[in-house]
XYZ file of C-alpha atoms in Angstrom:
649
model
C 82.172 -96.904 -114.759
C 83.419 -96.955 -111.110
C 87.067 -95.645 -112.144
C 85.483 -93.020 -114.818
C 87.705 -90.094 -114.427
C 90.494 -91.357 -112.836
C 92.753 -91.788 -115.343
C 94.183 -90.087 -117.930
C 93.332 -91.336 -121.319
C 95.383 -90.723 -124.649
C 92.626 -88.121 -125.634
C 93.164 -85.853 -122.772
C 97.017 -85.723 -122.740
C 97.302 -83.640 -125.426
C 99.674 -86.107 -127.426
C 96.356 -86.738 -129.997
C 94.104 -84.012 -128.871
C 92.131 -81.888 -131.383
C 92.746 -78.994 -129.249
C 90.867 -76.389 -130.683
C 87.368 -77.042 -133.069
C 86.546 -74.105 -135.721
C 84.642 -71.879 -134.289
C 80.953 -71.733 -134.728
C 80.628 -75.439 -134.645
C 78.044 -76.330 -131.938
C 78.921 -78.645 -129.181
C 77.670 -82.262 -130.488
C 77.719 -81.851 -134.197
C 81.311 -81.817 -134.733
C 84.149 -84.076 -133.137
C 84.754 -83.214 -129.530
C 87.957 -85.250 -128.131
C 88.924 -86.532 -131.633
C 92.647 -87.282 -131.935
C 95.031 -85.108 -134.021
C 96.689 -87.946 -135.830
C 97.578 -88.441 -139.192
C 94.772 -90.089 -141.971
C 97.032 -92.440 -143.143
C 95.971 -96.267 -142.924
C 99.349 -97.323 -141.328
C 98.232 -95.389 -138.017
C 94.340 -96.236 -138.701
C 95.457 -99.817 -138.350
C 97.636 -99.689 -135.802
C 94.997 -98.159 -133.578
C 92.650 -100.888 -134.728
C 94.747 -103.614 -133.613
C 95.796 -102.637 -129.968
C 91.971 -101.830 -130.110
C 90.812 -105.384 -131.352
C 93.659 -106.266 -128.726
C 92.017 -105.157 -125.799
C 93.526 -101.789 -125.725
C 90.861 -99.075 -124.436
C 92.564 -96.114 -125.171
C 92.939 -97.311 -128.615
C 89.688 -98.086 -128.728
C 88.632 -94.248 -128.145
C 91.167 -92.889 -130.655
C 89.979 -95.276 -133.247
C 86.327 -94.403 -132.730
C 86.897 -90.601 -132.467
C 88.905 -90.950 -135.979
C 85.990 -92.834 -137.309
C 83.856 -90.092 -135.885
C 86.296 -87.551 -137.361
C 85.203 -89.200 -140.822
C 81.780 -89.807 -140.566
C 81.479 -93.506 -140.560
C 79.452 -93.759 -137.469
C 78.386 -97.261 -137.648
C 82.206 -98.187 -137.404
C 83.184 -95.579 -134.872
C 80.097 -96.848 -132.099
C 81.380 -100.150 -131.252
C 84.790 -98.977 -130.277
C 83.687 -95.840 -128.507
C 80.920 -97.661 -126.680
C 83.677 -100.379 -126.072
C 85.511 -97.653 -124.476
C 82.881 -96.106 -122.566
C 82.033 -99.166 -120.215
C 86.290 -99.470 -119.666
C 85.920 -96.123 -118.044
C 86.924 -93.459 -120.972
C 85.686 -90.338 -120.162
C 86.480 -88.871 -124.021
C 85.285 -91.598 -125.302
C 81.890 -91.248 -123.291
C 81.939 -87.213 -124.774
C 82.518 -88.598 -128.408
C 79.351 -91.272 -128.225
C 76.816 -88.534 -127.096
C 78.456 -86.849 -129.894
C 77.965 -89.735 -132.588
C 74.444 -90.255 -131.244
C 73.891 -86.649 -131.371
C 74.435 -86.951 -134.746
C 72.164 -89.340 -135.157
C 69.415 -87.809 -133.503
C 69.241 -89.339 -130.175
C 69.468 -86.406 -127.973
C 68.118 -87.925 -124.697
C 71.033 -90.682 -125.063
C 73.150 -88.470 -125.969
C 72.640 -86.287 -123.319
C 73.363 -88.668 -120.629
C 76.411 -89.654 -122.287
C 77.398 -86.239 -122.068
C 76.229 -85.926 -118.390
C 78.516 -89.308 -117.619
C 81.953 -87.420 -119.180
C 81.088 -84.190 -117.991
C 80.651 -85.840 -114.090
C 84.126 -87.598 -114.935
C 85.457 -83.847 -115.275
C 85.204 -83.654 -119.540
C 85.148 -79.751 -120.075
C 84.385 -80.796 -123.915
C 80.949 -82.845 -122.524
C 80.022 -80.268 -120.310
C 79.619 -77.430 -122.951
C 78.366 -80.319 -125.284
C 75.273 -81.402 -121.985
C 74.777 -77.040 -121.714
C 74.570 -76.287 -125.555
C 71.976 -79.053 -125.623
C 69.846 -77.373 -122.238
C 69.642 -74.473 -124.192
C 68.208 -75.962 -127.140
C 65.557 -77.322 -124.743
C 65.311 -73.679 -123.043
C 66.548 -74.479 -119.571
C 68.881 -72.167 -119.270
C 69.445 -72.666 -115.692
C 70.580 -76.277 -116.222
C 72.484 -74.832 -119.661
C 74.407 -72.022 -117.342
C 75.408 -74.527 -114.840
C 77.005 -76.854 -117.246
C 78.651 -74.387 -119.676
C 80.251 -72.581 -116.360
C 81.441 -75.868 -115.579
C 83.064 -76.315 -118.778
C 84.186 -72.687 -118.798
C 85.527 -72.658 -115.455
C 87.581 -75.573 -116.739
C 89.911 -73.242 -119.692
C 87.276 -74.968 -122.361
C 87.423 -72.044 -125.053
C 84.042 -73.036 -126.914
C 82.446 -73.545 -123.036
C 83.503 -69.821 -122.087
C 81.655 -68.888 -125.300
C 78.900 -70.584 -125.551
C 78.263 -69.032 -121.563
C 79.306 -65.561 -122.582
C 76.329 -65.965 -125.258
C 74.013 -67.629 -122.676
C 74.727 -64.486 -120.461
C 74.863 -61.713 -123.228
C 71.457 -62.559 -123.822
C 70.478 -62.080 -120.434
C 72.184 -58.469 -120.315
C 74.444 -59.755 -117.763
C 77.575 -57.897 -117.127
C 79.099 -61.075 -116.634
C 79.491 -61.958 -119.932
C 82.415 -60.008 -121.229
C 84.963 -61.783 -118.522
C 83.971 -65.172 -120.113
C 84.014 -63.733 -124.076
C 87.827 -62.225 -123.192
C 88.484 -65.632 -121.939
C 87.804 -67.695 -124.673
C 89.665 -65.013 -126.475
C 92.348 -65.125 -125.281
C 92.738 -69.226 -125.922
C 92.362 -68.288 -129.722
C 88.639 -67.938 -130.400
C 88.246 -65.663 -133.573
C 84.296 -64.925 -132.814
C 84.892 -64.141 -129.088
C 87.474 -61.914 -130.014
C 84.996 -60.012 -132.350
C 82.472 -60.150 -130.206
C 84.560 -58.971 -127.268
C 85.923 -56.248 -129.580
C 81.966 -55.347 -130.440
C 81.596 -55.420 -126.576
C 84.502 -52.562 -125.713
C 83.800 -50.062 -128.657
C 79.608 -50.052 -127.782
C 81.151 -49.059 -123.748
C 83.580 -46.612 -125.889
C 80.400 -45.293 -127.730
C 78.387 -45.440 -124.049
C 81.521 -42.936 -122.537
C 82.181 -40.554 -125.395
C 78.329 -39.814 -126.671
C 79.022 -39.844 -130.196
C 77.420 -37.211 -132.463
C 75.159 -38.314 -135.347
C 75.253 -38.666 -139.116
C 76.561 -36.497 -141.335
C 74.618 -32.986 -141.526
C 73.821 -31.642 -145.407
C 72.513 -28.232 -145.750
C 68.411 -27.623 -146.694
C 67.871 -30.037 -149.750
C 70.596 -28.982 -151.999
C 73.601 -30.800 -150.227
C 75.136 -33.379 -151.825
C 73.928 -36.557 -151.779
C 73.872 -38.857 -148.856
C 76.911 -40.977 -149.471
C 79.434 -40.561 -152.479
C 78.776 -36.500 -152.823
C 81.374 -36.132 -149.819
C 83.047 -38.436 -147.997
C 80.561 -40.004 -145.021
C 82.100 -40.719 -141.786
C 83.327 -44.135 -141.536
C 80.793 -45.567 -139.328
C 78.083 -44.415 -141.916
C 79.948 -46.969 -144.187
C 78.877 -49.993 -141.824
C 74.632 -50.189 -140.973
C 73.605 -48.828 -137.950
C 71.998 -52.145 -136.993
C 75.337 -54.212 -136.395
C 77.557 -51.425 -136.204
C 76.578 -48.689 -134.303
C 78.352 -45.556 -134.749
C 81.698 -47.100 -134.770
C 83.244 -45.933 -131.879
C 84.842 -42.512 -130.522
C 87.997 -41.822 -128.675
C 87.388 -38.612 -127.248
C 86.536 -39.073 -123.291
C 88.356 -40.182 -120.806
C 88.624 -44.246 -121.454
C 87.891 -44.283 -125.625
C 90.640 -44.206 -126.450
C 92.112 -46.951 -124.513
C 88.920 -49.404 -124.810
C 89.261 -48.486 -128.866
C 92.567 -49.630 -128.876
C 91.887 -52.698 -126.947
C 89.027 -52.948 -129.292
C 91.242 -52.768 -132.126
C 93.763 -55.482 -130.693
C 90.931 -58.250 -130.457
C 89.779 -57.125 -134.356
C 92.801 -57.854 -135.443
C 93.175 -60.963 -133.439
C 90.170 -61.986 -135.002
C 90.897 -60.863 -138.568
C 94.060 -62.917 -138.967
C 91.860 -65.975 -138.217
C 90.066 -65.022 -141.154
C 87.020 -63.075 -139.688
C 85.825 -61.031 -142.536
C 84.029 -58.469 -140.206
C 86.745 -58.505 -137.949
C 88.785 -57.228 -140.377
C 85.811 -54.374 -141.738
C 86.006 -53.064 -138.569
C 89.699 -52.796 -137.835
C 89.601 -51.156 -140.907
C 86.941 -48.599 -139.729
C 89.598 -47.712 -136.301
C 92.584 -47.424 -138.528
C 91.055 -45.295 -140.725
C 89.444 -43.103 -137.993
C 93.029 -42.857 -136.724
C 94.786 -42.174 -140.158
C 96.562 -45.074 -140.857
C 94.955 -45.664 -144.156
C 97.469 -47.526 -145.991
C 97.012 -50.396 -143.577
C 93.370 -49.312 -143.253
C 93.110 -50.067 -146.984
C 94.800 -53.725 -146.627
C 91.924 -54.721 -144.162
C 89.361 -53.251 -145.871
C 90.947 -55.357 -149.258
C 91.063 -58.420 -147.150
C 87.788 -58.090 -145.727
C 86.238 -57.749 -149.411
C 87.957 -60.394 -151.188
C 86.281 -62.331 -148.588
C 82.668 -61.312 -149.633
C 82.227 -58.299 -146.984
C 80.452 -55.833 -149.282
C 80.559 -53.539 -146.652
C 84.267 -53.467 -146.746
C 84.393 -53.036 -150.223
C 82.187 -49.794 -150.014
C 84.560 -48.570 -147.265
C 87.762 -49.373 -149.785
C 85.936 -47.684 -152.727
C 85.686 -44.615 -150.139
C 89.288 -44.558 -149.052
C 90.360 -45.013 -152.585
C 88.297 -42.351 -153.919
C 89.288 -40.159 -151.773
C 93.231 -40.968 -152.647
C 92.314 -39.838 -156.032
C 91.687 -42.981 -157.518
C 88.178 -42.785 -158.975
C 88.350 -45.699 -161.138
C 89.238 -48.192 -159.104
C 86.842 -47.062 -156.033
C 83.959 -47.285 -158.806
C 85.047 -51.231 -159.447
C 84.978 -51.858 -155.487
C 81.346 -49.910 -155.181
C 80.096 -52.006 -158.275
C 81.396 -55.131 -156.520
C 79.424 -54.058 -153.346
C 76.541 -52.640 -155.289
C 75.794 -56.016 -156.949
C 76.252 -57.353 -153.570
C 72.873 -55.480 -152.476
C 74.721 -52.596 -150.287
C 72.270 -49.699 -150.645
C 75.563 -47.180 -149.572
C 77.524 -48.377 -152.577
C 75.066 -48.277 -154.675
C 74.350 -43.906 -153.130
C 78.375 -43.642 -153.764
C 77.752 -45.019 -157.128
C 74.840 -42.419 -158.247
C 76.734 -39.688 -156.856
C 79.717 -40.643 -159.074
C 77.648 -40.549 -162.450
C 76.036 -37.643 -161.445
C 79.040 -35.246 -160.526
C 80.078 -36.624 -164.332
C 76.684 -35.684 -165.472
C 75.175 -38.995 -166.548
C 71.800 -38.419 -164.605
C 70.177 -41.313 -166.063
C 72.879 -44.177 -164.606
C 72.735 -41.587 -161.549
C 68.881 -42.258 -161.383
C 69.601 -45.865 -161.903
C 71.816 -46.878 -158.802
C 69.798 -44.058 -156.524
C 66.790 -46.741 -157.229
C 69.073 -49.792 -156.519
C 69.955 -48.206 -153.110
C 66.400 -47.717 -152.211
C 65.313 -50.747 -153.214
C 68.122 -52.106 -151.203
C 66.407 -50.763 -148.379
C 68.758 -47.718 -147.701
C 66.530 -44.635 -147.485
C 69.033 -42.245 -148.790
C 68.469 -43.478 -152.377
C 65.245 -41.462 -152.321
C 66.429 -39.303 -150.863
C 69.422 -38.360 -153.256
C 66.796 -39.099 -155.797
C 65.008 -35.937 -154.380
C 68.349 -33.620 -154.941
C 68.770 -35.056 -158.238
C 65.439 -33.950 -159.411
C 66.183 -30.805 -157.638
C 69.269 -30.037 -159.041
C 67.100 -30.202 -162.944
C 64.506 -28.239 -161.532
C 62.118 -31.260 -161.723
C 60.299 -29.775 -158.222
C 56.844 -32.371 -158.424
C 59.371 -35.105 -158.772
C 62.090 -34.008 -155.955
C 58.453 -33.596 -153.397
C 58.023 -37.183 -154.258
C 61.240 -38.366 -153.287
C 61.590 -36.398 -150.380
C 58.069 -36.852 -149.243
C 58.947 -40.685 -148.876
C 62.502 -40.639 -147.928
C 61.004 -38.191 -145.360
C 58.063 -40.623 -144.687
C 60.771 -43.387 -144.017
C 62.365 -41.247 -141.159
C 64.822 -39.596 -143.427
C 65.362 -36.361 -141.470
C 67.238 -34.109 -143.896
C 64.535 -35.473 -146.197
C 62.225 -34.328 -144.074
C 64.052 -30.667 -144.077
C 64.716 -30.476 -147.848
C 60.751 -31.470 -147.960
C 59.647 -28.050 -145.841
C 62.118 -25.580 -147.669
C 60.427 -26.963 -150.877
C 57.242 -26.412 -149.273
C 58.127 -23.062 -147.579
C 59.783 -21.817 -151.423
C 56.261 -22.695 -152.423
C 54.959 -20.591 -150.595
C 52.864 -22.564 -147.812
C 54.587 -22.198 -144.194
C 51.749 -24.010 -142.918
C 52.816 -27.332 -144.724
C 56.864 -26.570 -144.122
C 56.370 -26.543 -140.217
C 55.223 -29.909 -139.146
C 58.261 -31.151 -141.413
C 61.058 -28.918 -140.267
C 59.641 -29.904 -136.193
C 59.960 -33.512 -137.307
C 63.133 -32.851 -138.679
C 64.406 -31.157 -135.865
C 62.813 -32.890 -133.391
C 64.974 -36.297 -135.296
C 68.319 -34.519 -134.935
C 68.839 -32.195 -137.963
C 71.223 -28.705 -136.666
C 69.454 -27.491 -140.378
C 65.759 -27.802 -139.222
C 66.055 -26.617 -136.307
C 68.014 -23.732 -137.993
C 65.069 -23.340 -140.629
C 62.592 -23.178 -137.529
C 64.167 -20.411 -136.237
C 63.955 -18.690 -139.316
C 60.152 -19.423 -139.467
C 59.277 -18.277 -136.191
C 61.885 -15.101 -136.609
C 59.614 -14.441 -139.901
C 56.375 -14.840 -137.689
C 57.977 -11.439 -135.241
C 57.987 -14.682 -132.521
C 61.684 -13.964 -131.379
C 61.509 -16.267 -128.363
C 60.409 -19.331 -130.068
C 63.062 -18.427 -132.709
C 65.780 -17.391 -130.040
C 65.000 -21.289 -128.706
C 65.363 -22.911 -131.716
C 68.486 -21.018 -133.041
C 70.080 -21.924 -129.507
C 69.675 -25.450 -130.259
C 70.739 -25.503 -133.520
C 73.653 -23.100 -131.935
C 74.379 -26.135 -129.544
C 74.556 -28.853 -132.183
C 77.463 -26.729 -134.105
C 75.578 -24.352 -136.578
C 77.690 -21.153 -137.393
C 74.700 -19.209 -138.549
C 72.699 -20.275 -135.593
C 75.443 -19.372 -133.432
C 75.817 -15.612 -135.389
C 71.757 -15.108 -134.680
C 72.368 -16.292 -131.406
C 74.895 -13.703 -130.842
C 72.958 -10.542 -132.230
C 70.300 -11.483 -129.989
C 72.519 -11.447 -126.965
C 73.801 -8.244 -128.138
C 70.649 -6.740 -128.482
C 69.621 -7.563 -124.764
C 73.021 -6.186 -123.808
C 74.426 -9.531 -122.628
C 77.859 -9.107 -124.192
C 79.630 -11.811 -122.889
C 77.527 -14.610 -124.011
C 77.062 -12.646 -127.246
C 80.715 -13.007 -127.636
C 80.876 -16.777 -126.890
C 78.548 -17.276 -129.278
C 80.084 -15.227 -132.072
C 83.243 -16.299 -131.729
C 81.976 -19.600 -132.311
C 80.445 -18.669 -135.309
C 83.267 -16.879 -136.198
C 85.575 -19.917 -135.876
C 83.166 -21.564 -138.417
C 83.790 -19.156 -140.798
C 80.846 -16.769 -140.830
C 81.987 -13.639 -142.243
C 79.172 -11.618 -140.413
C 80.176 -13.104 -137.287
C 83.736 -12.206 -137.500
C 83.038 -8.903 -138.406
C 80.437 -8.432 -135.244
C 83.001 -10.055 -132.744
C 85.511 -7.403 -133.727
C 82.911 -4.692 -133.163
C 82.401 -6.376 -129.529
C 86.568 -6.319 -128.914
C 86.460 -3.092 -130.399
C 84.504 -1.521 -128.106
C 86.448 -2.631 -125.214
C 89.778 -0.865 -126.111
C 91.130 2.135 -124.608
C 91.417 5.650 -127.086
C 94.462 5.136 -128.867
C 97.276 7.569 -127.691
C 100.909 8.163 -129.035
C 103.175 5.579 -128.836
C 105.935 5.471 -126.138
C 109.342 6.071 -126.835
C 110.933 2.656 -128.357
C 107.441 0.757 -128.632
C 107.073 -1.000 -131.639
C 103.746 1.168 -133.291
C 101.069 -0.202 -134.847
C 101.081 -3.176 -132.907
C 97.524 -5.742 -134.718
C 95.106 -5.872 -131.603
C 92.904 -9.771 -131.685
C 90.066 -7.244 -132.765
C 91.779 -6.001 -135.556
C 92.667 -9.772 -136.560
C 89.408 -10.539 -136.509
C 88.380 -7.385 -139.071
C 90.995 -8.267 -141.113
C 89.543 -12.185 -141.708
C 86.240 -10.919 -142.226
C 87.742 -7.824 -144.778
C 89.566 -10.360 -146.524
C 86.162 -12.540 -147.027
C 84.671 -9.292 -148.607
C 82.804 -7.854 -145.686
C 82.777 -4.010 -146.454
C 82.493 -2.299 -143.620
C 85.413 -5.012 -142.173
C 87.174 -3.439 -145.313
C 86.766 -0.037 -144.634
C 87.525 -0.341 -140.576
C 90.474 -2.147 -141.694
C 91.351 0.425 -143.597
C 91.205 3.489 -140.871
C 93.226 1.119 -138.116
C 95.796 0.596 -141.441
C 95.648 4.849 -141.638
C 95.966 4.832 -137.792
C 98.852 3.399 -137.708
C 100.587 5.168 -140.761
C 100.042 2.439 -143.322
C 98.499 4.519 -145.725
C 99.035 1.899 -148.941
C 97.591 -0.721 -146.814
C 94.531 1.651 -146.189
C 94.132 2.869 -149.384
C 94.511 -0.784 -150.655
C 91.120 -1.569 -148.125
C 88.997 1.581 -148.565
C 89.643 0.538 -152.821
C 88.524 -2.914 -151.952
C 85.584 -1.750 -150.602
C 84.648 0.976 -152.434
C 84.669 -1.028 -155.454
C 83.191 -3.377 -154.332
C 79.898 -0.682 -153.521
C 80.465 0.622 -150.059
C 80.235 4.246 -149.861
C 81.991 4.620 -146.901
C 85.124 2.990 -148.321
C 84.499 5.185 -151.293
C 84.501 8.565 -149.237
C 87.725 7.652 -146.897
C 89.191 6.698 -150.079
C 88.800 10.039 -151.380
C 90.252 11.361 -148.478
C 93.039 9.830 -148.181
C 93.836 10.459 -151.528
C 93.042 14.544 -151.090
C 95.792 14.031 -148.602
C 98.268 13.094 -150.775
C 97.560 15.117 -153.240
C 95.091 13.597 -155.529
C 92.809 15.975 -155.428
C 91.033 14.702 -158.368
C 90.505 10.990 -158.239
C 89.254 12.134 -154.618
C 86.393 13.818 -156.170
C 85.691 10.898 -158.400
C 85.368 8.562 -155.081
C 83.225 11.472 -153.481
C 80.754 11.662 -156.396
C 80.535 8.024 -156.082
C 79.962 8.075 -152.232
C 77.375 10.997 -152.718
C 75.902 9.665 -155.514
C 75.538 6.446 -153.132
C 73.721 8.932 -150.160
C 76.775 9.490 -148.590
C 76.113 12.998 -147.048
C 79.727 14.254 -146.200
C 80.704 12.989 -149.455
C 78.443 15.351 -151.434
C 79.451 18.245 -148.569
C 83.085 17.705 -149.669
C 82.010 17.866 -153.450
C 80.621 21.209 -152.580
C 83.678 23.002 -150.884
C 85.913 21.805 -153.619
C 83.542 23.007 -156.320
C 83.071 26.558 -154.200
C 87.222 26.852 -154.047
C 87.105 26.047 -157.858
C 84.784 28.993 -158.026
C 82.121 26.513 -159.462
C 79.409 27.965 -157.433
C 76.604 26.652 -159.156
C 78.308 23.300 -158.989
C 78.863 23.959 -155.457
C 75.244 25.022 -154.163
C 73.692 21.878 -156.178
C 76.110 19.458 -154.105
C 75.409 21.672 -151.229
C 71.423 20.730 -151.969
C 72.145 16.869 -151.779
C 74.632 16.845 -148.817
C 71.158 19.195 -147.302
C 68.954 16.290 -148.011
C 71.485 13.487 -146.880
C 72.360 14.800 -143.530
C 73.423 13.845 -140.726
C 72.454 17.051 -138.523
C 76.108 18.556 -138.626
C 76.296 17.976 -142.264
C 73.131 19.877 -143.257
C 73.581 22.473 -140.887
C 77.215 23.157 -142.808
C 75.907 22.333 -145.770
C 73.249 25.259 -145.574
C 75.486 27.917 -144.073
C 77.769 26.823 -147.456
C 74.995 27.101 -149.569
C 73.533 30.375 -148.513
C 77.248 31.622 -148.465
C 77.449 30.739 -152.246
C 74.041 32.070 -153.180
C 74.798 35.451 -151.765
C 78.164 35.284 -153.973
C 76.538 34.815 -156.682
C 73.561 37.391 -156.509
C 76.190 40.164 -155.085
């Protein structure tokens, strides 16, 4: 053993060398140094006679083939033989054989003998078998020696050793068994960068679904793509909006796909999540396909997504089945939410059970909107009482509005808190009606701010009036504009009251100026006028009549008149007096006063006195009296008593 090491034997030239072993194949239960030659006798025997001859090298490629083939009785003698003549390989392919054979203690000094001699291949071997006996000390100083060495499954096996100690460490030796080829320290590497992505960006959480009548958790709408992928190995998937995401996402992405074409079927699930994410779904789609085919059934829930949402129903209901069968509770969600847009509750009912008893707790809990959606109220409590039970959080909110449409606040409180207190913009929404209810406009104010925070447009409106009722204007119109820019109408219509307020009297235009010019305010009327608002309608209407447009403002004051604003219904009228249709005016009027519109019915009553209706005229006179304001029933009585003394003269 006195020259062990110094020489270079046949198996460490890399003329025979097995170079790289699948991965996943623990050190000592596969062939280590085994030689890459051909299984064909002509070789076999060729090694076997420069072996029989004396030959030592020989000797340790014959054994390892032997090895390679599982006929260890043959292989022992020759790699023995070529272990006391000083072959380090062949020393690292005996502890293997009587690894094998369950003689770890010999083995192990075997492996200690090759790995001395400089064997990375016997060192990761001697360190994979220290862990086993949980001396990780003695396991880290052997696999770092094999590591240190280029050994691909040595820099794994240590990156494990570390990753389970939380050490930082570990990523520099996963990256460099990576990058010498290894498909599960690529994926694991790529694992590694998109949970630091997730640790910069702070990525928000699952889908939101309004009170309990959203649809259904998975197949309703489209779920984000990390929602396709558990939360236990997955995580949220990765986002790219900080500073570093997107670069450690795309790094990320280049080790996935490094792994993938190797045949990792994960690999490839998750490469498809990034692409997607990004909008490259056509090669998104190929991943995803080549990730199924391979028995990922979370990849073939994330295919029947994409291809759902290109329209092709059919074919994303095969890929779901596929996954359904397969025990994936989200396929089996996208599934019931298929048959039930179509209306077959029943199957609906069906796969909503399959997903809960698949363990995924939004089965119950689209089990709860189904019943909902019939009207079957016991049964949706049920659902929702153990989704919500489960930690289903918009469970947990669709249980309290049921509770609070029941009538019992008490029982919808705890609930909605829970809810809230989990995550859900809605609860926390809800609670702020519920304390709002309760005259307890702090607590409410608190609640509506966080829901405000999270994203929620009607939050952020009540957030807004309450600023603007304790005169703080310019967070009021922060907050509005966000609520605006989510498309409350309300919101839009109160933010142009805010800008509104701020311009200057309007005064002739200067000579050459364009006139008329659309102020933001007046932009932000007209969105909330053309999403019905009424009195948007009718101010869009007077800044249409300010600046001439008088078909645009009739067109608005119409809209809104008809649509039951009295208002709209009185300017109409008078900007139809003003162009002489005197007549369908006093049709809008009547309307308007008929509606408590006070000037309206005054107007009614001069037109009816110049008509020399004067009964007509005091009787409008009477309601314009009653409706006010001051200046109108001040005129209004000076008209009437005017047209009483004409008619008693």
């Amino acid at each position: 053993m006195e020259n062990m090491g110094d020489r270079t034997t046949l198996l460490e030239t890399g003329r025979y060398v097995q170079q790289h072993v699948e991965d996943g194949v623990r050190a000592g239960t596969g062939t280590a140094e085994s030689a890459e030659c051909a299984a064909d006798a002509e070789t076999e025997e060729r090694h076997r006679r420069a072996a029989d001859a004396g030959d030592t090298a020989s000797m340790s490629v014959l054994g390892a083939m032997l090895l390679r083939r599982g006929d260890l009785d043959a292989a022992e003698p020759y790699l023995r033989a070529a272990t006391s003549a000083g072959e380090r390989a062949a020393a690292n392919n005996l502890g293997v054989l009587l690894h094998q054979r369950g003689y770890l203690d010999e083995a192990a000094g075997w492996w200690r003998v090759a790995a001395v001699a400089g064997s990375a291949a016997a060192a990761h071997a001697l360190g994979r078998h220290y862990r086993e006996l949980g001396d990780e000390p003695a396991a880290e100083y052997w696999l770092r020696q094999s590591a240190e060495q280029g050994h691909a499954l040595g820099a794994y096996a240590l990156a494990d050793l570390l990753e389970h100690r939380s050490d930082v460490g570990a990523e520099r030796w996963l990256r460099a068994a990576a990058e010498q080829g290894h498909r599960e320290a690529a994926y694991r590497l790529a694992r590694a960068l998109e949970a630091r992505a997730r640790e910069t960006t702070h990525p928000g959480a699952d889908a939101i679904y309004r009170s309990g009548t959203g649809p259904p958790t998975a197949g309703g709408r489209r779920r984000p793509v990390a929602d396709a992928i558990p939360r236990g190995d997955s995580g949220e998937g990765g986002g790219e909006g900080a500073p570093g995401g997107p670069s450690l996402i795309s790094e990320a992405a280049q080790w996935y796909r490094q792994a993938a074409a190797r045949g990792h079927r994960r690999a490839a699930l998750y490469l498809g999540a990034i692409l997607e994410k990004r909008g490259e779904l056509k090669e998104a789609g190929r991943w995803y396909l080549t990730s199924a085919k391979d028995g990922e059934a979370r990849a073939a829930c994330a295919l029947g997504f994409l291809l759902r949402d290109a329209g092709d129903e059919e074919s994303a209901a095969i890929w779901w089945l596929r996954a359904a069968q397969e025990g994936d509770g989200n396929a089996a969600n996208a599934l019931g939410a298929l048959h039930a847009a179509r209306g077959e509750q029943q199957t609906a009912e069906r796969w909503y059970r399959a997903a809960m008893d698949a363990g995924d707790v939004n089965g119950a809990y689209n089990l709860g909107l189904l019943c909902a959606a019939q009207d079957r109220t016991v049964q949706a409590e049920q659902w929702y009482r153990r989704a919500a039970y489960a930690g289903h959080r918009e469970a947990a909110n669709a249980l309290a509005v049921l509770l609070l449409q029941a009538d019992d606040p008490t029982g919808a409180e705890p609930w909605f808190s829970k809810a809230a207190e989990a995550g859900s913009v809605d609860a926390a929404f809800n609670l702020g009606i519920l304390y709002a209810g309760r005259d307890d406009d702090g607590t409410a104010l608190r609640w509506y701010e966080r829901a405000a925070a999270a994203g929620h447009t009607e939050a952020a409106l009540q957030v807004g009036i309450a600023c603007l009722r304790d005169g703080d204007e310019r967070s009021a119109e922060r907050h509005l504009r966000c609520a605006a820019g989510g498309g409350s109408t309300e919101a839009a219509f109160r933010l142009a009251t805010v800008l509104d307020s701020r311009l200057p009297p309007p005064g002739p235009p200067a000579l050459g100026e364009p006139h008329g010019v659309k102020t933001e305010c007046e932009q932000w009327y007209e969105r909330a006028a053309e999403q019905g608002h009424r009195r948007a309608q009718v101010r869009v209407g007077m800044l249409a009549a300010g600046r001439g447009d008088i078909a645009d403002a009739a067109r608005w004051y119409r809209e809104a008149a008809e649509a039951g604003s009295r208002n709209g219904a009185f300017n109409l009228g008078l900007l139809l007096a003003r162009e002489g249709g005197e007549r369908e005016a006093a049709l809008w009027w009547t309307r308007a006063a008929q509606a408590g519109h006070g000037r309206a019915a005054l107007r009614l009553a001069l037109l009816a006195a110049r008509r020399g209706e004067l009964t007509e005229g005091q009787r409008w006179c009477a309601r314009a009296v009653e409706l006010g304001p001051a200046e109108v029933t001040e005129r209004a009585a000076r008209l009437r008593e005017a047209l009483h003394q004409e008619l008693t003269a």
